[in-house]
mmCIF file of C-alpha atoms and ligand atoms in Angstrom:
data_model
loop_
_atom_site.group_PDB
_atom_site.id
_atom_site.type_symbol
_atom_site.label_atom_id
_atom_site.label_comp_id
_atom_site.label_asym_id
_atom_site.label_seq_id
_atom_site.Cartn_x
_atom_site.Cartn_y
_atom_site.Cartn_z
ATOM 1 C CA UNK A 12 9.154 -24.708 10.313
ATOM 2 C CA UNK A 13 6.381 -23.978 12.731
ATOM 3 C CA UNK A 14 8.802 -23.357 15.683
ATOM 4 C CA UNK A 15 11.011 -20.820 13.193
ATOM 5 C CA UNK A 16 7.529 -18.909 12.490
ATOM 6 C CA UNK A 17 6.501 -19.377 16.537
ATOM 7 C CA UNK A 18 9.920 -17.444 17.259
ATOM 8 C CA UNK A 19 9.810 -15.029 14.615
ATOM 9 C CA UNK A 20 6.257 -14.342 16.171
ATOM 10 C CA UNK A 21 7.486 -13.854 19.726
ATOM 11 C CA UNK A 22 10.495 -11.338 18.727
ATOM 12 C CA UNK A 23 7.660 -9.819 16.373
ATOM 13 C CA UNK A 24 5.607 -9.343 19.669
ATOM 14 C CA UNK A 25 8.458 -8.315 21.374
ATOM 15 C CA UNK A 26 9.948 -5.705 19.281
ATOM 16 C CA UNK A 27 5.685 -3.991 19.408
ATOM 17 C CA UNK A 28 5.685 -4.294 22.961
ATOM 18 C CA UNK A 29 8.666 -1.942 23.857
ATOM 19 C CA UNK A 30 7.360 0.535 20.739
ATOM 20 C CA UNK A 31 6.259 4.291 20.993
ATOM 21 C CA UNK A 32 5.818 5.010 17.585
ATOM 22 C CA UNK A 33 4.855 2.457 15.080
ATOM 23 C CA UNK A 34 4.219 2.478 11.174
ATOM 24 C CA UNK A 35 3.284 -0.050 9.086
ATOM 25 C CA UNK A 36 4.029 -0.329 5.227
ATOM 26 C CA UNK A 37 1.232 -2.165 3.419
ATOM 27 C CA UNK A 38 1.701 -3.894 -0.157
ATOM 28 C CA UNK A 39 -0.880 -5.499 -2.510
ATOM 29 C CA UNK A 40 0.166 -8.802 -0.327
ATOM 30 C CA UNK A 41 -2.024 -7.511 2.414
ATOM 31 C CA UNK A 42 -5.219 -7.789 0.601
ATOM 32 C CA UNK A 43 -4.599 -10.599 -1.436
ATOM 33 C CA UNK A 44 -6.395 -13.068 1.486
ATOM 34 C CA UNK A 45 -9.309 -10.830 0.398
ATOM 35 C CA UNK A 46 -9.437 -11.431 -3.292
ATOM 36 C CA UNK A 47 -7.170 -8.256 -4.542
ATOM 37 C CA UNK A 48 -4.511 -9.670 -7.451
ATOM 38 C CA UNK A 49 -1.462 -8.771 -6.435
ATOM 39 C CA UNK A 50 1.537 -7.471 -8.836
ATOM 40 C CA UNK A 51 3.722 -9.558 -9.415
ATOM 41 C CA UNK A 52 1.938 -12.780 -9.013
ATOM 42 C CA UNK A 53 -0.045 -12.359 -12.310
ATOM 43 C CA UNK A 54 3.414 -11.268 -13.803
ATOM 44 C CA UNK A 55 2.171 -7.913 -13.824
ATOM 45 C CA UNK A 56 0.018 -8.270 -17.081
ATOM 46 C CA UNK A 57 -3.366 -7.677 -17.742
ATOM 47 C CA UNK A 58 -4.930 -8.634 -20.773
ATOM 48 C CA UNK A 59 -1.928 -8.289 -22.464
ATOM 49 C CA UNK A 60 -0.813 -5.017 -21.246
ATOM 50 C CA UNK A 61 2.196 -4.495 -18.807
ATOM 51 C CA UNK A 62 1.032 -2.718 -15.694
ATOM 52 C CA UNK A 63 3.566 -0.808 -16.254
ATOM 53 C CA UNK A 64 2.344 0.676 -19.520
ATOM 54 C CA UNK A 65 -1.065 0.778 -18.355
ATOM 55 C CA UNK A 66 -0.281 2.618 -15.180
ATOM 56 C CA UNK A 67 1.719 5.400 -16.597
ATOM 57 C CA UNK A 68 0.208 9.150 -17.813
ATOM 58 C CA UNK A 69 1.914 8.369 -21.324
ATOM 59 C CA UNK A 70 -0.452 5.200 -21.526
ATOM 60 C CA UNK A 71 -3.380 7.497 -20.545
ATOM 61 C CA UNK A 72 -2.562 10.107 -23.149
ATOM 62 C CA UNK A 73 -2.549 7.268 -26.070
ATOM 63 C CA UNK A 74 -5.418 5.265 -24.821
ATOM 64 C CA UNK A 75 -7.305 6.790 -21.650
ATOM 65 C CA UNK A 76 -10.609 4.193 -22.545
ATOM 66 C CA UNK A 77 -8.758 0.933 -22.354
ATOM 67 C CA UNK A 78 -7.033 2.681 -19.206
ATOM 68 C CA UNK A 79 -10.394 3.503 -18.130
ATOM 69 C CA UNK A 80 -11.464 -0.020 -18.857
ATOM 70 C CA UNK A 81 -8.420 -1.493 -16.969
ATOM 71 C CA UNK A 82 -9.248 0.850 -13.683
ATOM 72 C CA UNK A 83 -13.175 0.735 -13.908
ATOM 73 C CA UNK A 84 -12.498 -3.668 -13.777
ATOM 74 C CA UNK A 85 -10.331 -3.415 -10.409
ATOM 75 C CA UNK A 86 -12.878 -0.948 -9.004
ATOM 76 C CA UNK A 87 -15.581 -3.527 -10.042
ATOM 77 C CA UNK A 88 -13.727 -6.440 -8.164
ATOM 78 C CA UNK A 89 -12.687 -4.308 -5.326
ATOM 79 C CA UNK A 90 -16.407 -3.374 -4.768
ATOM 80 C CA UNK A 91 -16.868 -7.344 -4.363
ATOM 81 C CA UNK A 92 -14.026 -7.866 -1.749
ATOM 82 C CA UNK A 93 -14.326 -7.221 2.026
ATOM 83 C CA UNK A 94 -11.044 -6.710 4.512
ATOM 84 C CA UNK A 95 -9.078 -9.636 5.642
ATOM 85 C CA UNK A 96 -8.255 -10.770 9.177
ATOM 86 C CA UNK A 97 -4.720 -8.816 8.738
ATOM 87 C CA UNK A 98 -6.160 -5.700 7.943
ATOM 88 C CA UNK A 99 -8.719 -5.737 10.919
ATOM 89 C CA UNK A 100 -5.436 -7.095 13.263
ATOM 90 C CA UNK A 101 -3.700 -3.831 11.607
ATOM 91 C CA UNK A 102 -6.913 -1.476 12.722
ATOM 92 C CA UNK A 103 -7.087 -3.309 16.200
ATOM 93 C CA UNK A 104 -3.208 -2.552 16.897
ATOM 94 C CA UNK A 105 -3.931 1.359 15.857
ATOM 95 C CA UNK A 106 -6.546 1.463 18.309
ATOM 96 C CA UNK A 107 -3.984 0.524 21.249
ATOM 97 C CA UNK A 108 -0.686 2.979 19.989
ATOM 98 C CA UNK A 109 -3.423 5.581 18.640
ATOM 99 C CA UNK A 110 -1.832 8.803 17.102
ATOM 100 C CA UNK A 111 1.483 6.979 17.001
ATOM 101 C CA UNK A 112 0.180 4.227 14.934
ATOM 102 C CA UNK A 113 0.414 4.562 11.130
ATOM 103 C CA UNK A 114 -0.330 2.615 8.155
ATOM 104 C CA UNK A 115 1.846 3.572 5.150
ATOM 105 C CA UNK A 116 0.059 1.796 2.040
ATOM 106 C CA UNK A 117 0.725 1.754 -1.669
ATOM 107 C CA UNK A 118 -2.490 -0.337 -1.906
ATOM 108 C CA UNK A 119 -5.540 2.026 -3.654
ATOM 109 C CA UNK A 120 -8.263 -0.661 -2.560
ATOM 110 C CA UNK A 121 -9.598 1.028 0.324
ATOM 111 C CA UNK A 122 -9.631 -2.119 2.795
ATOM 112 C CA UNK A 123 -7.882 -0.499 6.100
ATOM 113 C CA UNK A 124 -10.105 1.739 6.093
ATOM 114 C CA UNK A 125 -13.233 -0.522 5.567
ATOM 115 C CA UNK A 126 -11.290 -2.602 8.298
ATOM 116 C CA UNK A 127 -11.584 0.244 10.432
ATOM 117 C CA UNK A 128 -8.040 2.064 10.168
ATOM 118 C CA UNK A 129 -8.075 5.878 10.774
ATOM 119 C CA UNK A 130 -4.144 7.270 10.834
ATOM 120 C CA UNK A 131 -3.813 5.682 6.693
ATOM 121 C CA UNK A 132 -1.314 7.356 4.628
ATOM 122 C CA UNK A 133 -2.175 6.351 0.264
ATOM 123 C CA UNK A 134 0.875 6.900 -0.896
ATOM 124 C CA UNK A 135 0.140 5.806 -4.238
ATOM 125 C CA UNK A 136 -3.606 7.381 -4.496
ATOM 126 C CA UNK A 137 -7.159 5.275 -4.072
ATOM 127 C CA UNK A 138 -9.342 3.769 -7.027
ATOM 128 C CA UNK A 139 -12.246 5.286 -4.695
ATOM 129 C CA UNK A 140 -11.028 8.810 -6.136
ATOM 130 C CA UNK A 141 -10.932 10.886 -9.548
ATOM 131 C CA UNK A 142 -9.056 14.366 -10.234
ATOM 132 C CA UNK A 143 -9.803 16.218 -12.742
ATOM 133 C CA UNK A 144 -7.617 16.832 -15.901
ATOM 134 C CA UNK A 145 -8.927 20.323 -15.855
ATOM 135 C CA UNK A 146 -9.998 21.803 -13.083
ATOM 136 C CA UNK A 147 -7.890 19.114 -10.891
ATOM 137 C CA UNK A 148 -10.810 18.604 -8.602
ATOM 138 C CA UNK A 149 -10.694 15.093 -6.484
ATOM 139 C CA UNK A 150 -13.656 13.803 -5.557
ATOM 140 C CA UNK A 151 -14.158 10.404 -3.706
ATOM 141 C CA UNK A 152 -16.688 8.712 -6.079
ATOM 142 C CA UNK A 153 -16.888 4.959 -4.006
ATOM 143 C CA UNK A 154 -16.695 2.558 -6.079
ATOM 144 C CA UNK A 155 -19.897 2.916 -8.258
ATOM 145 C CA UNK A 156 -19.160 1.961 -12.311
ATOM 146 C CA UNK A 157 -17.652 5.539 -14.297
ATOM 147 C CA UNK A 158 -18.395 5.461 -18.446
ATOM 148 C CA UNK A 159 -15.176 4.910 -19.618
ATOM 149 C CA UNK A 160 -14.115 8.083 -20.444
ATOM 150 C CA UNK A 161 -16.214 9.684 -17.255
ATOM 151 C CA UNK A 162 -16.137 13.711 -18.116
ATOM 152 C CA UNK A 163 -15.804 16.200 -14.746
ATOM 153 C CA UNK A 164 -19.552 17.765 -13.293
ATOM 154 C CA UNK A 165 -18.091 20.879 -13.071
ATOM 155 C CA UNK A 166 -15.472 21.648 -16.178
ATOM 156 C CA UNK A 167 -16.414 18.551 -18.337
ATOM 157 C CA UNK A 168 -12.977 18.216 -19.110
ATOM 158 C CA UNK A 169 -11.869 14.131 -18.618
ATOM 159 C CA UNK A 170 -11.265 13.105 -15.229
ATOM 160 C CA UNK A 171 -8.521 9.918 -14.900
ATOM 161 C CA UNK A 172 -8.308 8.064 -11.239
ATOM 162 C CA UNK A 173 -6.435 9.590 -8.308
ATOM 163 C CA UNK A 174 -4.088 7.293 -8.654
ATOM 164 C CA UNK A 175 0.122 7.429 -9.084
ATOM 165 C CA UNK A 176 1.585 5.613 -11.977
ATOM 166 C CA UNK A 177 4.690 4.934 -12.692
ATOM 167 C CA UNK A 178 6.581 7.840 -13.439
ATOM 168 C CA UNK A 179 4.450 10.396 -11.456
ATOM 169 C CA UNK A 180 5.708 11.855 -8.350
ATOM 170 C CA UNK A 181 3.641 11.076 -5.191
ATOM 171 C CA UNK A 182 1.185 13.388 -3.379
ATOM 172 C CA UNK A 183 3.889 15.665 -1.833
ATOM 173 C CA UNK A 184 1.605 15.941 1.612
ATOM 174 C CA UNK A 185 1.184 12.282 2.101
ATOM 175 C CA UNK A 186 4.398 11.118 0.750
ATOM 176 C CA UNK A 187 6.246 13.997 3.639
ATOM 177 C CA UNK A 188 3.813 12.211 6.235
ATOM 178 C CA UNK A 189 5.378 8.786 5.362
ATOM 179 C CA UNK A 190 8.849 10.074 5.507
ATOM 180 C CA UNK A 191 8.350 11.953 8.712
ATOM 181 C CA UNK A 192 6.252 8.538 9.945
ATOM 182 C CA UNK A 193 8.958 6.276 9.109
ATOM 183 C CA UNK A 194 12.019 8.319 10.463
ATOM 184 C CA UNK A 195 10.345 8.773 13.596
ATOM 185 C CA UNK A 196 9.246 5.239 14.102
ATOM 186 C CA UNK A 197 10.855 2.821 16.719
ATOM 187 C CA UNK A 198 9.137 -0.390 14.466
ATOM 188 C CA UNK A 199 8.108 -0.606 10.727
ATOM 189 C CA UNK A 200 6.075 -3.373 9.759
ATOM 190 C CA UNK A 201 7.034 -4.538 6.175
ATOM 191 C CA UNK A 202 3.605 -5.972 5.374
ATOM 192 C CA UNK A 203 2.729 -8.023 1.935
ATOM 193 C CA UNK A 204 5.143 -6.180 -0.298
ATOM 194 C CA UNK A 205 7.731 -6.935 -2.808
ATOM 195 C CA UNK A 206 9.756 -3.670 -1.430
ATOM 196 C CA UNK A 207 10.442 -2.828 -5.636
ATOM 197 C CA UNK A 208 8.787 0.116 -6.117
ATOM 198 C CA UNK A 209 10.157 3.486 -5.289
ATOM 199 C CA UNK A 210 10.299 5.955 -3.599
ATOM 200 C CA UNK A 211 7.960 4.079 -1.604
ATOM 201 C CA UNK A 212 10.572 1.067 -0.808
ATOM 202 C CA UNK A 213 12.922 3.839 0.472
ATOM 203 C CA UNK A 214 10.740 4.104 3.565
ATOM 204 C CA UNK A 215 12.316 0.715 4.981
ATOM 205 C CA UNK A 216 16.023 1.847 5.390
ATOM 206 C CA UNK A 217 14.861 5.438 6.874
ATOM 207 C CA UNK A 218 13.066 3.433 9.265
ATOM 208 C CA UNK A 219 16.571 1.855 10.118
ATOM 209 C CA UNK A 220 18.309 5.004 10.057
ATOM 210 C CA UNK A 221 20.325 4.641 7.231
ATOM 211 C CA UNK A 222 19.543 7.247 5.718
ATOM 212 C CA UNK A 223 21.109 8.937 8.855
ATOM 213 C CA UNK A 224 20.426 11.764 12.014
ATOM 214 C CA UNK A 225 18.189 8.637 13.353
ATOM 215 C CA UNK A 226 19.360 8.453 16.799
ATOM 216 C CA UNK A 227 18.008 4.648 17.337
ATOM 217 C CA UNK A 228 17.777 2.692 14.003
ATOM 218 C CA UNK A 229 14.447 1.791 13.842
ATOM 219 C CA UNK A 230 13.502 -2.259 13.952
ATOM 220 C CA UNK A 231 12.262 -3.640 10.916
ATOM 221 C CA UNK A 232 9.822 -6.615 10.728
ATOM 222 C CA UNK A 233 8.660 -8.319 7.677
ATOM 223 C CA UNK A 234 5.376 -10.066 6.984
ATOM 224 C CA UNK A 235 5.193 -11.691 3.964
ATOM 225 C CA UNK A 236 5.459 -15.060 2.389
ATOM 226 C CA UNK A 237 8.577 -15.305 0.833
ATOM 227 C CA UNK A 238 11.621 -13.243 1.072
ATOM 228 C CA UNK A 239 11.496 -9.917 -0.654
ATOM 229 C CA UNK A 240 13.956 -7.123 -1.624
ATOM 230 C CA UNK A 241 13.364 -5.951 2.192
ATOM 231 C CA UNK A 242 14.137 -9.366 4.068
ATOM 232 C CA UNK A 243 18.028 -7.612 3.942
ATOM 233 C CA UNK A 244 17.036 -5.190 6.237
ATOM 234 C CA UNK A 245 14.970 -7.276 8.224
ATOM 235 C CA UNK A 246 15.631 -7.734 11.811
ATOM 236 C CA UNK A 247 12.274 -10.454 12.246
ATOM 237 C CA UNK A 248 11.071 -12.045 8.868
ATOM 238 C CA UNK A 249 7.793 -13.789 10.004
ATOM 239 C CA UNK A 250 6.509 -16.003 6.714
ATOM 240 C CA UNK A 251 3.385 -17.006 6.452
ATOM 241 C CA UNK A 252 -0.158 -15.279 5.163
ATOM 242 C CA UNK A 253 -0.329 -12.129 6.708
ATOM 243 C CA UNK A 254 -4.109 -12.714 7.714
ATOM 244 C CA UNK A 255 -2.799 -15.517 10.176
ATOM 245 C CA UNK A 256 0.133 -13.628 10.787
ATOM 246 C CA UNK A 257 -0.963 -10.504 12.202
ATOM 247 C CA UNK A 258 -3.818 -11.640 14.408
ATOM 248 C CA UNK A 259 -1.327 -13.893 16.052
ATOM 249 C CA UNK A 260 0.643 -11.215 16.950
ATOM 250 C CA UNK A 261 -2.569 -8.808 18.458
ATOM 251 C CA UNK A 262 -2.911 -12.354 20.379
ATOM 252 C CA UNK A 263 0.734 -12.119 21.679
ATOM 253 C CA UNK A 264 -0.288 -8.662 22.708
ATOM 254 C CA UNK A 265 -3.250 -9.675 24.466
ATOM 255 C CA UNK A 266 -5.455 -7.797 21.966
HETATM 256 C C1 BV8 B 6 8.444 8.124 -9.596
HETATM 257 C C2 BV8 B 6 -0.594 2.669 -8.635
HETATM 258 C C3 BV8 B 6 9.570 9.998 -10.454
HETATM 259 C C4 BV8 B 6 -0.989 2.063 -9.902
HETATM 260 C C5 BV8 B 6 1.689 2.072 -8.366
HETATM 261 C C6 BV8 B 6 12.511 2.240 -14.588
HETATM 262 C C7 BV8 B 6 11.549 2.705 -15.480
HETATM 263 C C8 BV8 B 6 10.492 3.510 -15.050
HETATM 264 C C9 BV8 B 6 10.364 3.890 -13.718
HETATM 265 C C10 BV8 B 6 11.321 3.421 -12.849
HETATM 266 C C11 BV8 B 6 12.368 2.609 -13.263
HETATM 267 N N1 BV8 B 6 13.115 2.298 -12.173
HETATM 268 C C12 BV8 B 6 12.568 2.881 -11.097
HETATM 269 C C13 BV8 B 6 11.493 3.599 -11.495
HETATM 270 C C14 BV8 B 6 10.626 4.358 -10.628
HETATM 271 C C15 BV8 B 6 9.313 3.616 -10.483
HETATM 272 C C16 BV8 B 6 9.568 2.241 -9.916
HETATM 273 O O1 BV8 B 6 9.906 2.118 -8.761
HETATM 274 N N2 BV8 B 6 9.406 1.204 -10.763
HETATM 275 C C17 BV8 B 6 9.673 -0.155 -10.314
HETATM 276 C C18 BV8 B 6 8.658 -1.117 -10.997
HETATM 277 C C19 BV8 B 6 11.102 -0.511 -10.696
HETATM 278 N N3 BV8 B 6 8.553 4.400 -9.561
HETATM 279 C C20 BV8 B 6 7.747 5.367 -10.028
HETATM 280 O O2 BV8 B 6 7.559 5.573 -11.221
HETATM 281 C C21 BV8 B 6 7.123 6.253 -8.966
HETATM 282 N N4 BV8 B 6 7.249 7.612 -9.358
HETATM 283 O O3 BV8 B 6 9.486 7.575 -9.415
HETATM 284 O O4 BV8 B 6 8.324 9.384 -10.099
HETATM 285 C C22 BV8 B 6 9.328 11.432 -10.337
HETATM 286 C C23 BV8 B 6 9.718 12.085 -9.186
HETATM 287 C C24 BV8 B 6 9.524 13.449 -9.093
HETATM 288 C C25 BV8 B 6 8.918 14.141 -10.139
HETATM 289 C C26 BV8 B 6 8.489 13.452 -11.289
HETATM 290 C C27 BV8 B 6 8.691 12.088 -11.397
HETATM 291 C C28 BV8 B 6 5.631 5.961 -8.847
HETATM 292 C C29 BV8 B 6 5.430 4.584 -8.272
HETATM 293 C C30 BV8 B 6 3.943 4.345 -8.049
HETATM 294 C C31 BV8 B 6 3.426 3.551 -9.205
HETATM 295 N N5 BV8 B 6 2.039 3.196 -8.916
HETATM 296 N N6 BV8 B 6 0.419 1.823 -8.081
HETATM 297 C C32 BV8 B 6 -2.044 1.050 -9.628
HETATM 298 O O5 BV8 B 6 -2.032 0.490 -8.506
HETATM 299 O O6 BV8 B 6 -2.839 0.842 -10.522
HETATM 300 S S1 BV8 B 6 2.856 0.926 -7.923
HETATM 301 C C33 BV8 B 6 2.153 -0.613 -7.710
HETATM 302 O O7 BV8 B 6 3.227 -1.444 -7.239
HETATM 303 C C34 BV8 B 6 1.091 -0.716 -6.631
HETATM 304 O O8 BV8 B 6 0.898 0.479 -5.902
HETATM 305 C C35 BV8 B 6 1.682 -1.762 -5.705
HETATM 306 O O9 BV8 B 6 1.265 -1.639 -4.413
HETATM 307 C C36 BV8 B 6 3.102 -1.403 -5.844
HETATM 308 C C37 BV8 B 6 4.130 -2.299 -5.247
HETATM 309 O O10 BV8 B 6 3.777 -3.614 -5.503
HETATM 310 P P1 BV8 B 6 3.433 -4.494 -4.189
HETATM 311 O O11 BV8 B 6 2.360 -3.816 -3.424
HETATM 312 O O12 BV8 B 6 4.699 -4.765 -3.471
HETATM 313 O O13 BV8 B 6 2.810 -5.778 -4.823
HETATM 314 P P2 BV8 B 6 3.610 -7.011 -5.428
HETATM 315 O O14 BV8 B 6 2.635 -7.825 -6.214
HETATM 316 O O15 BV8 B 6 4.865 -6.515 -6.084
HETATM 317 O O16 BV8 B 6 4.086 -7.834 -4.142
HETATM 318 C C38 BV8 B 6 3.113 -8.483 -3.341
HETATM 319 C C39 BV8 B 6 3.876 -9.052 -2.171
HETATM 320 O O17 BV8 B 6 2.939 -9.638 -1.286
HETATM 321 C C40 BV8 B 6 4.853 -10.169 -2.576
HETATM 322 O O18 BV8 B 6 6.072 -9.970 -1.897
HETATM 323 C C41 BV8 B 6 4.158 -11.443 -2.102
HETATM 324 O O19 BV8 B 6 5.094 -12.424 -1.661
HETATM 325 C C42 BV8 B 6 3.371 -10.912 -0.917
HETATM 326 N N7 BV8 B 6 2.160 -11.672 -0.583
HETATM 327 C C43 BV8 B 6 1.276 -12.235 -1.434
HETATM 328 N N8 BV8 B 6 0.267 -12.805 -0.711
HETATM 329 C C44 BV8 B 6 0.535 -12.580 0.601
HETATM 330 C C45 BV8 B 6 1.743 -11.857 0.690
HETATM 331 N N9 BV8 B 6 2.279 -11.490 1.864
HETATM 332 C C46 BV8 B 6 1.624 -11.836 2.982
HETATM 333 N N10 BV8 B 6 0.462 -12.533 2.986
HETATM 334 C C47 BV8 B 6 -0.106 -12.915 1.819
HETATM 335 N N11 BV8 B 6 -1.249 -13.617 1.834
HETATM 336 ZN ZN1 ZN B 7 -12.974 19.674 -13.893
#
């Protein structure tokens, strides 16, 4: 097994070294060294609730407190947890590609940027943030505790987190980066997620080209511990925790 991940580390290597443009796509799996649940490990519940009904506007209309409750306990644990050797190997490898480095994350923990990531594309929002029901002001608010129904300083109108649930269309900015990002992109990392949410999972095959007028397909690289819904369009699945995985391959780079 060890040889198989030592192999799948070298073409991993291999594939960066020859790269001009590189994005990475991050999942909950990249923070879960740190202490961050991830999805689909807890079976997507939480205390009884299905993510998915918690994480939707509907579920905000009929019950914004317990939603409130639900967000205000991640941002609690979140302020506990600190970056993980794979997101600091993510921020050293943007400091040697630079502007043509991107990380592509659904996450809304913060941690590549704690880790020190600058080009970071939050596709599906930040629990750092809330936007105003009203006015629609954002305002980055850290992670301190919020009442649970936390009214806006300026319209006092009900502010909900910057976040995108499930059946909310992405930031239309960010989510156009991502595209652009990915389509342009010799190598996408694949890094710690289940590739099962969309549109977000549609950035893997327009890495490839599949979605066409790519003139070289993209190579795709997963990082995770099992296989996923993306290992198909994998060219290099390396398995193992992603915070041993990635600093090995900064080591293969000699960074
Ligand atoms: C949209 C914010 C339309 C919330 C999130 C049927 C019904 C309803 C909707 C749909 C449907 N079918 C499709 C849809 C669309 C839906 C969707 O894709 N649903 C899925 C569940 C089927 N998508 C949407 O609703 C999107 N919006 O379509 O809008 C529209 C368009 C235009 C105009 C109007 C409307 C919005 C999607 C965004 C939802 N918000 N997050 C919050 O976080 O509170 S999604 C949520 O899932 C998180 O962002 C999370 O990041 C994301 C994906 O999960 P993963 O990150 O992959 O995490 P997961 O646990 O699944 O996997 C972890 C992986 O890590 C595993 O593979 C594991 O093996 C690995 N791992 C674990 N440990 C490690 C590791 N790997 C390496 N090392 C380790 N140590
Ligand atoms: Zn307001």
């Amino acid at each position: 097994m060890a040889d198989d991940l030592d192999a799948a580390l070298d073409r991993a290597a291999d594939a960066l070294r020859s790269a001009r443009k590189v994005v990475v796509l991050t999942g909950a799996g990249v923070s879960a060294e740190s202490g961050v649940p991830t999805f689909r490990a807890s079976d997507g519940l939480w205390e009884g609730h299905r993510i998915e009904e918690v994480a939707t506007p509907f579920g905000f209309r009929r019950d914004p407190q317990l939603v409130w409750q639900f967000y205000n306990a991640r941002r609690a644990n979140v302020s506990k947890v600190a970056p993980n050797p794979g997101h600091y190997a993510l921020a050293k490898l943007e400091q040697r590609w630079g502007e043509d480095f991107m990380v592509v994350t659904q996450n809304v923990d913060g941690l590549h940027r704690a880790a020190g990531s600058r080009n970071v594309l939050e596709i599906h929002g930040s629990l750092h943030r809330t936007r105003c029901t009203g006015c629609g002001e954002i305002e980055d608010r850290g992670l301190e505790p919020l009442g649970e129904l936390p009214a806006c300083p300026r319209c006092a109108e009900l502010l909900r987190p910057d976040i995108v649930w499930f059946h909310e269309p992405l930031p239309a900015a960010v989510w156009g980066a991502a595209q652009l990002a990915s389509h342009e992109c010799d190598v996408l990392l694949v890094v710690g997620t289940s590739a099962v949410v969309y549109p977000a999972a549609d950035l893997i095959p327009i890495a490839k080209g599949d979605r066409g007028l790519k003139p070289v397909p993209g190579t795709v690289v997963e990082f995770n511990l099992t296989r996923t819904e993306a290992s198909v369009l994998a060219d290099v699945g390396v398995y193992g925790p992603s915070g041993q995985t990635l600093p090995k391959v900064c080591e293969r780079l000699g960074l």
